[in-house]
Amino acid sequence: MSDNQEIEVASSPDFVTELLPSAQRTALLYHLSYLCLAKFPKLERVLRERAVETQLLFGSSEALLLKCAATSKNLVSTLLPALKVAVEKDKSILAIKSLEKARAWITEIVDKVGLMVDRYEKHNRSVASCTSDVIHEKAETEREKNQTTEEIEANEKVVRDLEDQLKTNNEKIAQIEATIKQKNQELYNHVKETSRKRSNGGFFSSLLPFVGAIVKLFEKGDNGPESAAKTQVLSSELTQLSIEKSSLMGKEWSIHVRMTDIQLKLAGMKIKNGSIPDPVHLNDVQKCLSRIQNILIQLQKFWESVGVMLEALKDETFANEDFIEDSDMKQTFLDSINSAQGHWKAFGESCLHAKSIFSLQTKDAYKFLETSPSTLTPEQWKKEYDTVIEDLNKINPDPFNAKAPAPIAP
């Protein structure tokens, strides 16, 4: 592109056309990302740092644009008119001094603009690093959520197995109790039948409800070997059944204790699993940060274009400085200075316009950082989210992504 074309760009209204929507989008996308990190405190802190850095960078951009505008104004209103007077009156030494002063002013802002370009590039890398943090946290959150879910499923299976064991154990206890009841009845009938054949049957009959006592008396009495043997067998069977029942009841208690322990752990896991945020929110954050990176690249290009314009204006300003001491070519230099004045004036006005845009973004656009999204109720969160989406949709045209993300719940 030729110098003249570059100078025309500097005086064009399009010079700052994209600045306002870009700056507005940046704040809104940070706000949207911030909301989506409501349950990610570490990422919330990192994002807040990046947003503050952006805000400070915009503040520095505002200050530099003000300096550009002030330099342009000084050149137009003071230095270039003085240079013209010096040339017109053939005061070449004074004219050369004025030129050198102008060169120093212009070189200073050119250098500062170059540093600003570097700052935007560095900040973009910082935002890219934040994006990497989000991707890493998303992977970690999904892993933790999956791990907790697997642990919950494993412990739920343990509880189901214990419940099955308990059911089987209780069935065995019921069977033993039924057998004990049956054996007690057999012993009762046996003692009753035997006592009927004895003269003291009435005495045994009066003790029939107390089978254990009857057995002891019965064993001491003279009831015949057959009857005594049967009594002994039934008594031994009852003793063995009681031992088995006692063992099963001990096992039942052990199962209850273990089940209670697992159920308490399971409850804790479910609470933890419920507190692990849904990593799907990080998808939106990642998209927003990518858009912010694109915007920062656009702003970096803006500053690069400012640098190009300054170089073009510098060349225009000093294009014919060799004619200062040549009286015949003096008018050519004066004409070039008049042309440069007009371009510097237009450039300064554009810088003031751009400066006002950055100024707006350094005041209230980042007030959302004052409140942690974690403190918002679901209703407040959704209302704030919907407001941000609505504001994003009002900015047209959107060169990065015309479709806003669908609302999500906190």
mmCIF file of C-alpha atoms in Angstrom:
data_model
loop_
_atom_site.group_PDB
_atom_site.id
_atom_site.type_symbol
_atom_site.label_atom_id
_atom_site.label_comp_id
_atom_site.label_asym_id
_atom_site.label_seq_id
_atom_site.Cartn_x
_atom_site.Cartn_y
_atom_site.Cartn_z
ATOM 1 C CA MET A 1 0.000 0.000 0.000
ATOM 2 C CA SER A 2 1.317 3.446 -0.865
ATOM 3 C CA ASP A 3 1.924 6.200 1.678
ATOM 4 C CA ASN A 4 -0.993 8.232 0.357
ATOM 5 C CA GLN A 5 -3.328 5.260 0.718
ATOM 6 C CA GLU A 6 -2.162 4.756 4.304
ATOM 7 C CA ILE A 7 -2.795 8.424 5.080
ATOM 8 C CA GLU A 8 -6.299 8.176 3.656
ATOM 9 C CA VAL A 9 -6.965 5.303 6.010
ATOM 10 C CA ALA A 10 -5.888 7.447 8.928
ATOM 11 C CA SER A 11 -8.467 10.092 8.147
ATOM 12 C CA SER A 12 -11.251 7.624 7.373
ATOM 13 C CA PRO A 13 -14.159 7.128 9.828
ATOM 14 C CA ASP A 14 -13.515 3.368 9.482
ATOM 15 C CA PHE A 15 -10.291 3.862 11.419
ATOM 16 C CA VAL A 16 -12.060 3.021 14.682
ATOM 17 C CA THR A 17 -15.266 1.396 13.385
ATOM 18 C CA GLU A 18 -14.535 -2.053 14.848
ATOM 19 C CA LEU A 19 -13.136 -0.782 18.136
ATOM 20 C CA LEU A 20 -16.432 -0.234 19.969
ATOM 21 C CA PRO A 21 -18.083 -3.612 19.190
ATOM 22 C CA SER A 22 -14.787 -5.414 19.857
ATOM 23 C CA ALA A 23 -14.297 -3.731 23.235
ATOM 24 C CA GLN A 24 -17.945 -4.328 24.177
ATOM 25 C CA ARG A 25 -17.826 -7.985 23.154
ATOM 26 C CA THR A 26 -14.663 -8.528 25.175
ATOM 27 C CA ALA A 27 -16.261 -7.379 28.445
ATOM 28 C CA LEU A 28 -19.492 -9.311 27.797
ATOM 29 C CA LEU A 29 -17.660 -12.529 26.897
ATOM 30 C CA TYR A 30 -15.562 -12.234 30.052
ATOM 31 C CA HIS A 31 -18.810 -11.728 32.010
ATOM 32 C CA LEU A 32 -20.374 -14.803 30.395
ATOM 33 C CA SER A 33 -17.282 -16.897 31.126
ATOM 34 C CA TYR A 34 -17.211 -15.625 34.708
ATOM 35 C CA LEU A 35 -20.812 -16.737 35.269
ATOM 36 C CA CYS A 36 -20.079 -20.205 33.884
ATOM 37 C CA LEU A 37 -17.239 -20.638 36.402
ATOM 38 C CA ALA A 38 -19.575 -20.293 39.394
ATOM 39 C CA LYS A 39 -18.444 -23.665 40.799
ATOM 40 C CA PHE A 40 -14.823 -23.510 39.661
ATOM 41 C CA PRO A 41 -13.112 -21.174 42.203
ATOM 42 C CA LYS A 42 -9.584 -21.733 40.864
ATOM 43 C CA LEU A 43 -10.576 -20.928 37.285
ATOM 44 C CA GLU A 44 -12.757 -18.069 38.502
ATOM 45 C CA ARG A 45 -9.667 -16.493 40.079
ATOM 46 C CA VAL A 46 -7.553 -16.983 36.933
ATOM 47 C CA LEU A 47 -10.255 -15.543 34.695
ATOM 48 C CA ARG A 48 -10.665 -12.543 37.008
ATOM 49 C CA GLU A 49 -6.912 -11.906 36.678
ATOM 50 C CA ARG A 50 -7.103 -12.070 32.857
ATOM 51 C CA ALA A 51 -10.131 -9.769 32.800
ATOM 52 C CA VAL A 52 -8.383 -7.232 35.030
ATOM 53 C CA GLU A 53 -5.305 -7.426 32.784
ATOM 54 C CA THR A 54 -7.517 -6.693 29.782
ATOM 55 C CA GLN A 55 -9.123 -3.791 31.595
ATOM 56 C CA LEU A 56 -5.689 -2.377 32.454
ATOM 57 C CA LEU A 57 -4.542 -2.900 28.861
ATOM 58 C CA PHE A 58 -7.567 -0.969 27.634
ATOM 59 C CA GLY A 59 -6.703 1.765 30.138
ATOM 60 C CA SER A 60 -3.157 1.930 28.728
ATOM 61 C CA SER A 61 -4.622 2.000 25.213
ATOM 62 C CA GLU A 62 -6.764 4.950 26.236
ATOM 63 C CA ALA A 63 -3.720 6.789 27.627
ATOM 64 C CA LEU A 64 -1.647 6.106 24.510
ATOM 65 C CA LEU A 65 -4.423 7.257 22.187
ATOM 66 C CA LEU A 66 -4.672 10.434 24.242
ATOM 67 C CA LYS A 67 -0.929 10.937 23.751
ATOM 68 C CA CYS A 68 -1.319 10.311 20.018
ATOM 69 C CA ALA A 69 -4.115 12.888 19.891
ATOM 70 C CA ALA A 70 -2.099 15.396 21.953
ATOM 71 C CA THR A 71 0.971 14.931 19.747
ATOM 72 C CA SER A 72 -1.170 15.411 16.642
ATOM 73 C CA LYS A 73 -2.686 18.562 18.118
ATOM 74 C CA ASN A 74 0.728 19.985 19.057
ATOM 75 C CA LEU A 75 2.067 19.262 15.602
ATOM 76 C CA VAL A 76 -0.949 20.852 13.912
ATOM 77 C CA SER A 77 -1.327 23.885 16.182
ATOM 78 C CA THR A 78 2.244 24.665 17.201
ATOM 79 C CA LEU A 79 5.204 22.881 15.700
ATOM 80 C CA LEU A 80 4.264 22.631 12.008
ATOM 81 C CA PRO A 81 3.041 26.274 11.834
ATOM 82 C CA ALA A 82 6.330 27.345 13.464
ATOM 83 C CA LEU A 83 8.210 25.229 10.934
ATOM 84 C CA LYS A 84 6.381 26.933 8.060
ATOM 85 C CA VAL A 85 7.200 30.394 9.415
ATOM 86 C CA ALA A 86 10.863 29.454 9.762
ATOM 87 C CA VAL A 87 10.986 28.191 6.167
ATOM 88 C CA GLU A 88 9.098 31.186 4.806
ATOM 89 C CA LYS A 89 11.594 33.559 6.525
ATOM 90 C CA ASP A 90 14.580 31.465 5.383
ATOM 91 C CA LYS A 91 15.598 30.652 8.950
ATOM 92 C CA SER A 92 16.972 27.243 8.035
ATOM 93 C CA ILE A 93 18.634 26.535 11.397
ATOM 94 C CA LEU A 94 15.372 27.178 13.257
ATOM 95 C CA ALA A 95 13.463 25.123 10.685
ATOM 96 C CA ILE A 96 15.839 22.184 11.089
ATOM 97 C CA LYS A 97 15.481 22.367 14.881
ATOM 98 C CA SER A 98 11.680 22.323 14.509
ATOM 99 C CA LEU A 99 11.912 19.319 12.208
ATOM 100 C CA GLU A 100 14.102 17.439 14.656
ATOM 101 C CA LYS A 101 11.686 18.202 17.463
ATOM 102 C CA ALA A 102 8.779 16.932 15.357
ATOM 103 C CA ARG A 103 10.807 13.838 14.477
ATOM 104 C CA ALA A 104 11.461 13.166 18.176
ATOM 105 C CA TRP A 105 7.762 13.515 19.052
ATOM 106 C CA ILE A 106 6.652 11.258 16.245
ATOM 107 C CA THR A 107 9.383 8.680 16.900
ATOM 108 C CA GLU A 108 8.324 8.527 20.558
ATOM 109 C CA ILE A 109 4.698 7.690 19.809
ATOM 110 C CA VAL A 110 5.733 5.257 17.060
ATOM 111 C CA ASP A 111 7.871 3.395 19.620
ATOM 112 C CA LYS A 112 5.079 3.438 22.210
ATOM 113 C CA VAL A 113 2.609 2.050 19.686
ATOM 114 C CA GLY A 114 5.090 -0.726 18.893
ATOM 115 C CA LEU A 115 5.283 -1.589 22.602
ATOM 116 C CA MET A 116 1.486 -1.597 22.766
ATOM 117 C CA VAL A 117 1.357 -4.117 19.922
ATOM 118 C CA ASP A 118 3.774 -6.310 21.903
ATOM 119 C CA ARG A 119 1.600 -5.982 25.027
ATOM 120 C CA TYR A 120 -1.479 -7.134 23.145
ATOM 121 C CA GLU A 121 0.428 -10.103 21.763
ATOM 122 C CA LYS A 122 1.684 -11.039 25.242
ATOM 123 C CA HIS A 123 -1.794 -10.630 26.741
ATOM 124 C CA ASN A 124 -3.266 -12.817 24.033
ATOM 125 C CA ARG A 125 -0.829 -15.553 25.038
ATOM 126 C CA SER A 126 -1.971 -15.062 28.639
ATOM 127 C CA VAL A 127 -5.609 -15.553 27.612
ATOM 128 C CA ALA A 128 -4.576 -18.602 25.585
ATOM 129 C CA SER A 129 -2.950 -19.991 28.741
ATOM 130 C CA CYS A 130 -6.232 -19.427 30.579
ATOM 131 C CA THR A 131 -7.983 -21.388 27.830
ATOM 132 C CA SER A 132 -5.522 -24.238 28.387
ATOM 133 C CA ASP A 133 -6.297 -24.120 32.121
ATOM 134 C CA VAL A 134 -10.000 -24.423 31.313
ATOM 135 C CA ILE A 135 -9.393 -27.427 29.035
ATOM 136 C CA HIS A 136 -7.231 -29.086 31.723
ATOM 137 C CA GLU A 137 -9.796 -28.388 34.462
ATOM 138 C CA LYS A 138 -12.545 -29.756 32.255
ATOM 139 C CA ALA A 139 -10.614 -33.013 31.772
ATOM 140 C CA GLU A 140 -9.867 -33.230 35.515
ATOM 141 C CA THR A 141 -13.489 -32.508 36.448
ATOM 142 C CA GLU A 142 -14.788 -35.140 34.048
ATOM 143 C CA ARG A 143 -12.227 -37.630 35.404
ATOM 144 C CA GLU A 144 -13.161 -36.851 39.014
ATOM 145 C CA LYS A 145 -16.868 -37.015 38.233
ATOM 146 C CA ASN A 146 -16.446 -40.341 36.407
ATOM 147 C CA GLN A 147 -14.264 -41.714 39.209
ATOM 148 C CA THR A 148 -16.780 -40.682 41.870
ATOM 149 C CA THR A 149 -19.610 -42.132 39.794
ATOM 150 C CA GLU A 150 -17.704 -45.417 39.444
ATOM 151 C CA GLU A 151 -17.065 -45.473 43.205
ATOM 152 C CA ILE A 152 -20.738 -44.808 43.883
ATOM 153 C CA GLU A 153 -21.741 -47.632 41.543
ATOM 154 C CA ALA A 154 -19.198 -49.996 43.140
ATOM 155 C CA ASN A 155 -20.419 -49.204 46.657
ATOM 156 C CA GLU A 156 -24.051 -49.470 45.618
ATOM 157 C CA LYS A 157 -23.215 -52.969 44.330
ATOM 158 C CA VAL A 158 -21.591 -53.791 47.702
ATOM 159 C CA VAL A 159 -24.760 -52.620 49.479
ATOM 160 C CA ARG A 160 -26.917 -54.743 47.159
ATOM 161 C CA ASP A 161 -24.687 -57.774 47.828
ATOM 162 C CA LEU A 162 -24.914 -57.190 51.590
ATOM 163 C CA GLU A 163 -28.684 -56.870 51.336
ATOM 164 C CA ASP A 164 -28.752 -60.231 49.494
ATOM 165 C CA GLN A 165 -26.511 -61.765 52.175
ATOM 166 C CA LEU A 166 -28.774 -60.360 54.888
ATOM 167 C CA LYS A 167 -31.842 -61.745 53.175
ATOM 168 C CA THR A 168 -30.246 -65.197 52.840
ATOM 169 C CA ASN A 169 -29.044 -65.070 56.447
ATOM 170 C CA ASN A 170 -32.501 -64.124 57.729
ATOM 171 C CA GLU A 171 -34.059 -66.933 55.714
ATOM 172 C CA LYS A 172 -31.650 -69.392 57.371
ATOM 173 C CA ILE A 173 -32.508 -67.984 60.813
ATOM 174 C CA ALA A 174 -36.219 -68.405 60.049
ATOM 175 C CA GLN A 175 -35.613 -71.994 58.930
ATOM 176 C CA ILE A 176 -33.636 -72.779 62.097
ATOM 177 C CA GLU A 177 -36.295 -71.183 64.283
ATOM 178 C CA ALA A 178 -38.919 -73.323 62.559
ATOM 179 C CA THR A 179 -36.766 -76.426 63.126
ATOM 180 C CA ILE A 180 -36.195 -75.478 66.781
ATOM 181 C CA LYS A 181 -39.930 -75.093 67.209
ATOM 182 C CA GLN A 182 -40.474 -78.468 65.629
ATOM 183 C CA LYS A 183 -37.809 -80.171 67.796
ATOM 184 C CA ASN A 184 -39.214 -78.553 70.940
ATOM 185 C CA GLN A 185 -42.622 -79.941 70.039
ATOM 186 C CA GLU A 186 -41.138 -83.399 69.468
ATOM 187 C CA LEU A 187 -39.375 -83.289 72.836
ATOM 188 C CA TYR A 188 -42.529 -82.029 74.519
ATOM 189 C CA ASN A 189 -44.582 -84.858 73.026
ATOM 190 C CA HIS A 190 -41.945 -87.423 73.929
ATOM 191 C CA VAL A 191 -41.752 -86.289 77.564
ATOM 192 C CA LYS A 192 -45.505 -86.082 77.805
ATOM 193 C CA GLU A 193 -45.954 -89.574 76.399
ATOM 194 C CA THR A 194 -43.329 -91.034 78.699
ATOM 195 C CA SER A 195 -44.723 -89.295 81.801
ATOM 196 C CA ARG A 196 -48.124 -90.758 81.142
ATOM 197 C CA LYS A 197 -46.704 -94.243 81.670
ATOM 198 C CA ARG A 198 -45.268 -93.316 85.059
ATOM 199 C CA SER A 199 -46.997 -92.878 88.363
ATOM 200 C CA ASN A 200 -45.629 -89.398 88.717
ATOM 201 C CA GLY A 201 -47.006 -88.375 85.337
ATOM 202 C CA GLY A 202 -49.055 -85.693 86.979
ATOM 203 C CA PHE A 203 -45.896 -84.105 88.306
ATOM 204 C CA PHE A 204 -44.294 -84.089 84.818
ATOM 205 C CA SER A 205 -47.462 -82.754 83.317
ATOM 206 C CA SER A 206 -47.370 -79.772 85.669
ATOM 207 C CA LEU A 207 -43.859 -78.961 84.439
ATOM 208 C CA LEU A 208 -44.564 -79.505 80.746
ATOM 209 C CA PRO A 209 -44.378 -75.787 79.890
ATOM 210 C CA PHE A 210 -40.773 -75.824 81.115
ATOM 211 C CA VAL A 211 -39.257 -78.343 78.734
ATOM 212 C CA GLY A 212 -35.676 -77.737 79.863
ATOM 213 C CA ALA A 213 -36.539 -78.525 83.478
ATOM 214 C CA ILE A 214 -38.505 -81.617 82.430
ATOM 215 C CA VAL A 215 -35.520 -82.886 80.438
ATOM 216 C CA LYS A 216 -33.241 -82.603 83.465
ATOM 217 C CA LEU A 217 -35.731 -84.412 85.709
ATOM 218 C CA PHE A 218 -36.423 -86.890 83.013
ATOM 219 C CA GLU A 219 -32.721 -87.758 82.605
ATOM 220 C CA LYS A 220 -32.453 -88.390 86.386
ATOM 221 C CA GLY A 221 -35.462 -90.655 86.440
ATOM 222 C CA ASP A 222 -35.780 -94.289 85.542
ATOM 223 C CA ASN A 223 -37.375 -94.017 82.128
ATOM 224 C CA GLY A 224 -35.596 -96.737 80.220
ATOM 225 C CA PRO A 225 -32.632 -96.553 77.897
ATOM 226 C CA GLU A 226 -34.673 -96.039 74.729
ATOM 227 C CA SER A 227 -36.645 -93.138 76.082
ATOM 228 C CA ALA A 228 -33.524 -91.547 77.608
ATOM 229 C CA ALA A 229 -31.587 -91.913 74.330
ATOM 230 C CA LYS A 230 -34.332 -90.231 72.344
ATOM 231 C CA THR A 231 -34.498 -87.425 74.871
ATOM 232 C CA GLN A 232 -30.732 -86.977 74.601
ATOM 233 C CA VAL A 233 -30.819 -86.863 70.798
ATOM 234 C CA LEU A 234 -33.602 -84.292 70.733
ATOM 235 C CA SER A 235 -31.851 -82.232 73.378
ATOM 236 C CA SER A 236 -28.538 -82.323 71.440
ATOM 237 C CA GLU A 237 -30.271 -81.327 68.230
ATOM 238 C CA LEU A 238 -31.871 -78.363 69.971
ATOM 239 C CA THR A 239 -28.486 -77.316 71.389
ATOM 240 C CA GLN A 240 -26.854 -77.506 67.938
ATOM 241 C CA LEU A 241 -29.695 -75.532 66.372
ATOM 242 C CA SER A 242 -29.359 -72.840 69.036
ATOM 243 C CA ILE A 243 -25.607 -72.582 68.316
ATOM 244 C CA GLU A 244 -26.277 -72.220 64.588
ATOM 245 C CA LYS A 245 -28.956 -69.605 65.213
ATOM 246 C CA SER A 246 -26.598 -67.665 67.474
ATOM 247 C CA SER A 247 -23.895 -67.756 64.779
ATOM 248 C CA LEU A 248 -26.343 -66.538 62.125
ATOM 249 C CA MET A 249 -27.545 -63.737 64.386
ATOM 250 C CA GLY A 250 -23.922 -62.679 64.917
ATOM 251 C CA LYS A 251 -23.420 -62.677 61.152
ATOM 252 C CA GLU A 252 -26.600 -60.634 60.742
ATOM 253 C CA TRP A 253 -25.230 -57.991 63.098
ATOM 254 C CA SER A 254 -21.876 -57.950 61.279
ATOM 255 C CA ILE A 255 -23.664 -57.431 57.943
ATOM 256 C CA HIS A 256 -25.710 -54.570 59.454
ATOM 257 C CA VAL A 257 -22.557 -52.870 60.758
ATOM 258 C CA ARG A 258 -20.749 -53.172 57.413
ATOM 259 C CA MET A 259 -23.812 -52.042 55.500
ATOM 260 C CA THR A 260 -24.183 -48.973 57.722
ATOM 261 C CA ASP A 261 -20.531 -48.077 57.121
ATOM 262 C CA ILE A 262 -20.847 -48.448 53.327
ATOM 263 C CA GLN A 263 -24.141 -46.537 53.251
ATOM 264 C CA LEU A 264 -22.595 -43.616 55.147
ATOM 265 C CA LYS A 265 -19.632 -43.560 52.740
ATOM 266 C CA LEU A 266 -22.044 -43.792 49.827
ATOM 267 C CA ALA A 267 -24.030 -40.830 51.128
ATOM 268 C CA GLY A 268 -20.804 -38.806 51.344
ATOM 269 C CA MET A 269 -19.851 -39.769 47.782
ATOM 270 C CA LYS A 270 -23.245 -38.725 46.461
ATOM 271 C CA ILE A 271 -22.952 -35.373 48.238
ATOM 272 C CA LYS A 272 -19.481 -34.934 46.722
ATOM 273 C CA ASN A 273 -20.721 -35.987 43.295
ATOM 274 C CA GLY A 274 -23.496 -33.438 43.554
ATOM 275 C CA SER A 275 -20.978 -30.724 44.402
ATOM 276 C CA ILE A 276 -18.743 -31.493 41.423
ATOM 277 C CA PRO A 277 -19.745 -28.914 38.792
ATOM 278 C CA ASP A 278 -20.899 -30.015 35.383
ATOM 279 C CA PRO A 279 -17.901 -29.653 33.029
ATOM 280 C CA VAL A 280 -20.258 -28.772 30.156
ATOM 281 C CA HIS A 281 -20.146 -25.179 31.476
ATOM 282 C CA LEU A 282 -16.457 -25.088 30.607
ATOM 283 C CA ASN A 283 -17.302 -25.623 26.942
ATOM 284 C CA ASP A 284 -18.926 -22.176 26.938
ATOM 285 C CA VAL A 285 -15.966 -20.638 28.766
ATOM 286 C CA GLN A 286 -13.553 -22.138 26.251
ATOM 287 C CA LYS A 287 -15.584 -20.725 23.335
ATOM 288 C CA CYS A 288 -15.786 -17.288 24.966
ATOM 289 C CA LEU A 289 -12.040 -17.180 25.613
ATOM 290 C CA SER A 290 -11.358 -18.165 21.994
ATOM 291 C CA ARG A 291 -13.543 -15.284 20.848
ATOM 292 C CA ILE A 292 -11.741 -12.916 23.209
ATOM 293 C CA GLN A 293 -8.441 -14.076 21.694
ATOM 294 C CA ASN A 294 -9.779 -13.264 18.223
ATOM 295 C CA ILE A 295 -10.840 -9.824 19.433
ATOM 296 C CA LEU A 296 -7.422 -9.175 20.998
ATOM 297 C CA ILE A 297 -5.849 -10.105 17.672
ATOM 298 C CA GLN A 298 -8.117 -7.556 15.986
ATOM 299 C CA LEU A 299 -7.120 -4.906 18.537
ATOM 300 C CA GLN A 300 -3.467 -5.787 18.031
ATOM 301 C CA LYS A 301 -3.994 -5.262 14.307
ATOM 302 C CA PHE A 302 -5.612 -1.918 15.113
ATOM 303 C CA TRP A 303 -2.457 -0.821 16.906
ATOM 304 C CA GLU A 304 -0.339 -2.187 14.086
ATOM 305 C CA SER A 305 -2.378 -0.087 11.656
ATOM 306 C CA VAL A 306 -1.834 2.939 13.926
ATOM 307 C CA GLY A 307 1.897 2.270 13.658
ATOM 308 C CA VAL A 308 1.669 2.045 9.875
ATOM 309 C CA MET A 309 -0.293 5.306 9.750
ATOM 310 C CA LEU A 310 2.252 7.021 11.964
ATOM 311 C CA GLU A 311 5.097 5.876 9.736
ATOM 312 C CA ALA A 312 3.202 7.137 6.690
ATOM 313 C CA LEU A 313 2.540 10.499 8.378
ATOM 314 C CA LYS A 314 6.157 10.667 9.439
ATOM 315 C CA ASP A 315 7.260 10.082 5.845
ATOM 316 C CA GLU A 316 4.748 12.660 4.644
ATOM 317 C CA THR A 317 5.947 15.199 7.196
ATOM 318 C CA PHE A 318 9.635 14.821 6.347
ATOM 319 C CA ALA A 319 9.286 13.908 2.658
ATOM 320 C CA ASN A 320 10.748 17.141 1.287
ATOM 321 C CA GLU A 321 12.828 18.383 4.202
ATOM 322 C CA ASP A 322 15.882 18.589 1.935
ATOM 323 C CA PHE A 323 14.231 21.526 0.164
ATOM 324 C CA ILE A 324 14.430 23.778 3.247
ATOM 325 C CA GLU A 325 17.704 25.389 2.213
ATOM 326 C CA ASP A 326 16.818 25.528 -1.487
ATOM 327 C CA SER A 327 14.934 28.796 -2.039
ATOM 328 C CA ASP A 328 13.609 27.636 -5.402
ATOM 329 C CA MET A 329 12.070 24.435 -3.900
ATOM 330 C CA LYS A 330 10.866 26.051 -0.673
ATOM 331 C CA GLN A 331 7.214 26.138 -1.790
ATOM 332 C CA THR A 332 7.208 22.377 -2.453
ATOM 333 C CA PHE A 333 8.194 21.733 1.167
ATOM 334 C CA LEU A 334 5.591 24.207 2.453
ATOM 335 C CA ASP A 335 2.903 22.425 0.419
ATOM 336 C CA SER A 336 3.909 19.056 1.892
ATOM 337 C CA ILE A 337 3.725 20.519 5.407
ATOM 338 C CA ASN A 338 0.205 21.885 4.693
ATOM 339 C CA SER A 339 -0.847 18.420 3.491
ATOM 340 C CA ALA A 340 0.690 16.762 6.559
ATOM 341 C CA GLN A 341 -1.169 19.169 8.847
ATOM 342 C CA GLY A 342 -4.507 18.054 7.453
ATOM 343 C CA HIS A 343 -3.674 14.384 7.877
ATOM 344 C CA TRP A 344 -2.332 14.866 11.409
ATOM 345 C CA LYS A 345 -5.537 16.712 12.309
ATOM 346 C CA ALA A 346 -7.714 13.831 11.023
ATOM 347 C CA PHE A 347 -5.515 11.272 12.775
ATOM 348 C CA GLY A 348 -5.761 13.153 16.084
ATOM 349 C CA GLU A 349 -9.567 13.317 15.854
ATOM 350 C CA SER A 350 -9.730 9.544 15.197
ATOM 351 C CA CYS A 351 -7.475 8.899 18.179
ATOM 352 C CA LEU A 352 -9.784 10.941 20.428
ATOM 353 C CA HIS A 353 -12.748 8.910 19.204
ATOM 354 C CA ALA A 354 -10.917 5.637 19.872
ATOM 355 C CA LYS A 355 -9.769 6.939 23.252
ATOM 356 C CA SER A 356 -13.400 7.563 24.313
ATOM 357 C CA ILE A 357 -14.291 3.966 23.388
ATOM 358 C CA PHE A 358 -11.524 2.502 25.558
ATOM 359 C CA SER A 359 -12.503 4.933 28.308
ATOM 360 C CA LEU A 360 -16.040 3.512 28.418
ATOM 361 C CA GLN A 361 -14.654 -0.013 28.755
ATOM 362 C CA THR A 362 -12.392 0.836 31.695
ATOM 363 C CA LYS A 363 -15.177 2.250 33.881
ATOM 364 C CA ASP A 364 -18.272 0.063 34.384
ATOM 365 C CA ALA A 365 -17.869 -2.753 31.851
ATOM 366 C CA TYR A 366 -16.014 -4.958 34.352
ATOM 367 C CA LYS A 367 -18.040 -4.230 37.499
ATOM 368 C CA PHE A 368 -19.299 -7.823 37.406
ATOM 369 C CA LEU A 369 -15.880 -8.862 38.789
ATOM 370 C CA GLU A 370 -16.830 -7.303 42.126
ATOM 371 C CA THR A 371 -19.265 -10.167 42.866
ATOM 372 C CA SER A 372 -18.383 -13.845 42.864
ATOM 373 C CA PRO A 373 -20.796 -15.830 40.667
ATOM 374 C CA SER A 374 -20.827 -18.541 43.358
ATOM 375 C CA THR A 375 -22.803 -16.203 45.632
ATOM 376 C CA LEU A 376 -25.671 -15.839 43.145
ATOM 377 C CA THR A 377 -28.900 -17.787 43.582
ATOM 378 C CA PRO A 378 -29.996 -19.862 40.554
ATOM 379 C CA GLU A 379 -32.597 -17.206 39.774
ATOM 380 C CA GLN A 380 -30.057 -14.352 39.978
ATOM 381 C CA TRP A 381 -27.582 -16.364 37.921
ATOM 382 C CA LYS A 382 -30.075 -16.994 35.117
ATOM 383 C CA LYS A 383 -31.249 -13.376 35.074
ATOM 384 C CA GLU A 384 -27.673 -12.105 34.799
ATOM 385 C CA TYR A 385 -26.809 -14.703 32.150
ATOM 386 C CA ASP A 386 -29.854 -13.795 30.044
ATOM 387 C CA THR A 387 -28.973 -10.100 30.290
ATOM 388 C CA VAL A 388 -25.435 -10.744 29.000
ATOM 389 C CA ILE A 389 -26.757 -12.836 26.088
ATOM 390 C CA GLU A 390 -29.260 -10.100 25.262
ATOM 391 C CA ASP A 391 -26.494 -7.459 25.264
ATOM 392 C CA LEU A 392 -24.297 -9.660 23.062
ATOM 393 C CA ASN A 393 -27.109 -10.047 20.555
ATOM 394 C CA LYS A 394 -27.483 -6.266 20.350
ATOM 395 C CA ILE A 395 -23.929 -5.900 19.005
ATOM 396 C CA ASN A 396 -24.104 -6.242 15.231
ATOM 397 C CA PRO A 397 -22.591 -7.299 13.037
ATOM 398 C CA ASP A 398 -20.646 -9.929 14.981
ATOM 399 C CA PRO A 399 -17.594 -10.907 12.902
ATOM 400 C CA PHE A 400 -16.678 -13.801 15.161
ATOM 401 C CA ASN A 401 -19.841 -15.710 15.889
ATOM 402 C CA ALA A 402 -23.301 -14.409 15.114
ATOM 403 C CA LYS A 403 -25.027 -17.120 17.112
ATOM 404 C CA ALA A 404 -25.017 -16.648 20.853
ATOM 405 C CA PRO A 405 -24.701 -19.761 23.052
ATOM 406 C CA ALA A 406 -27.915 -21.262 24.352
ATOM 407 C CA PRO A 407 -28.714 -20.493 28.016
ATOM 408 C CA ILE A 408 -27.493 -23.004 30.584
ATOM 409 C CA ALA A 409 -28.430 -23.491 34.206
ATOM 410 C CA PRO A 410 -25.909 -22.954 37.016
#
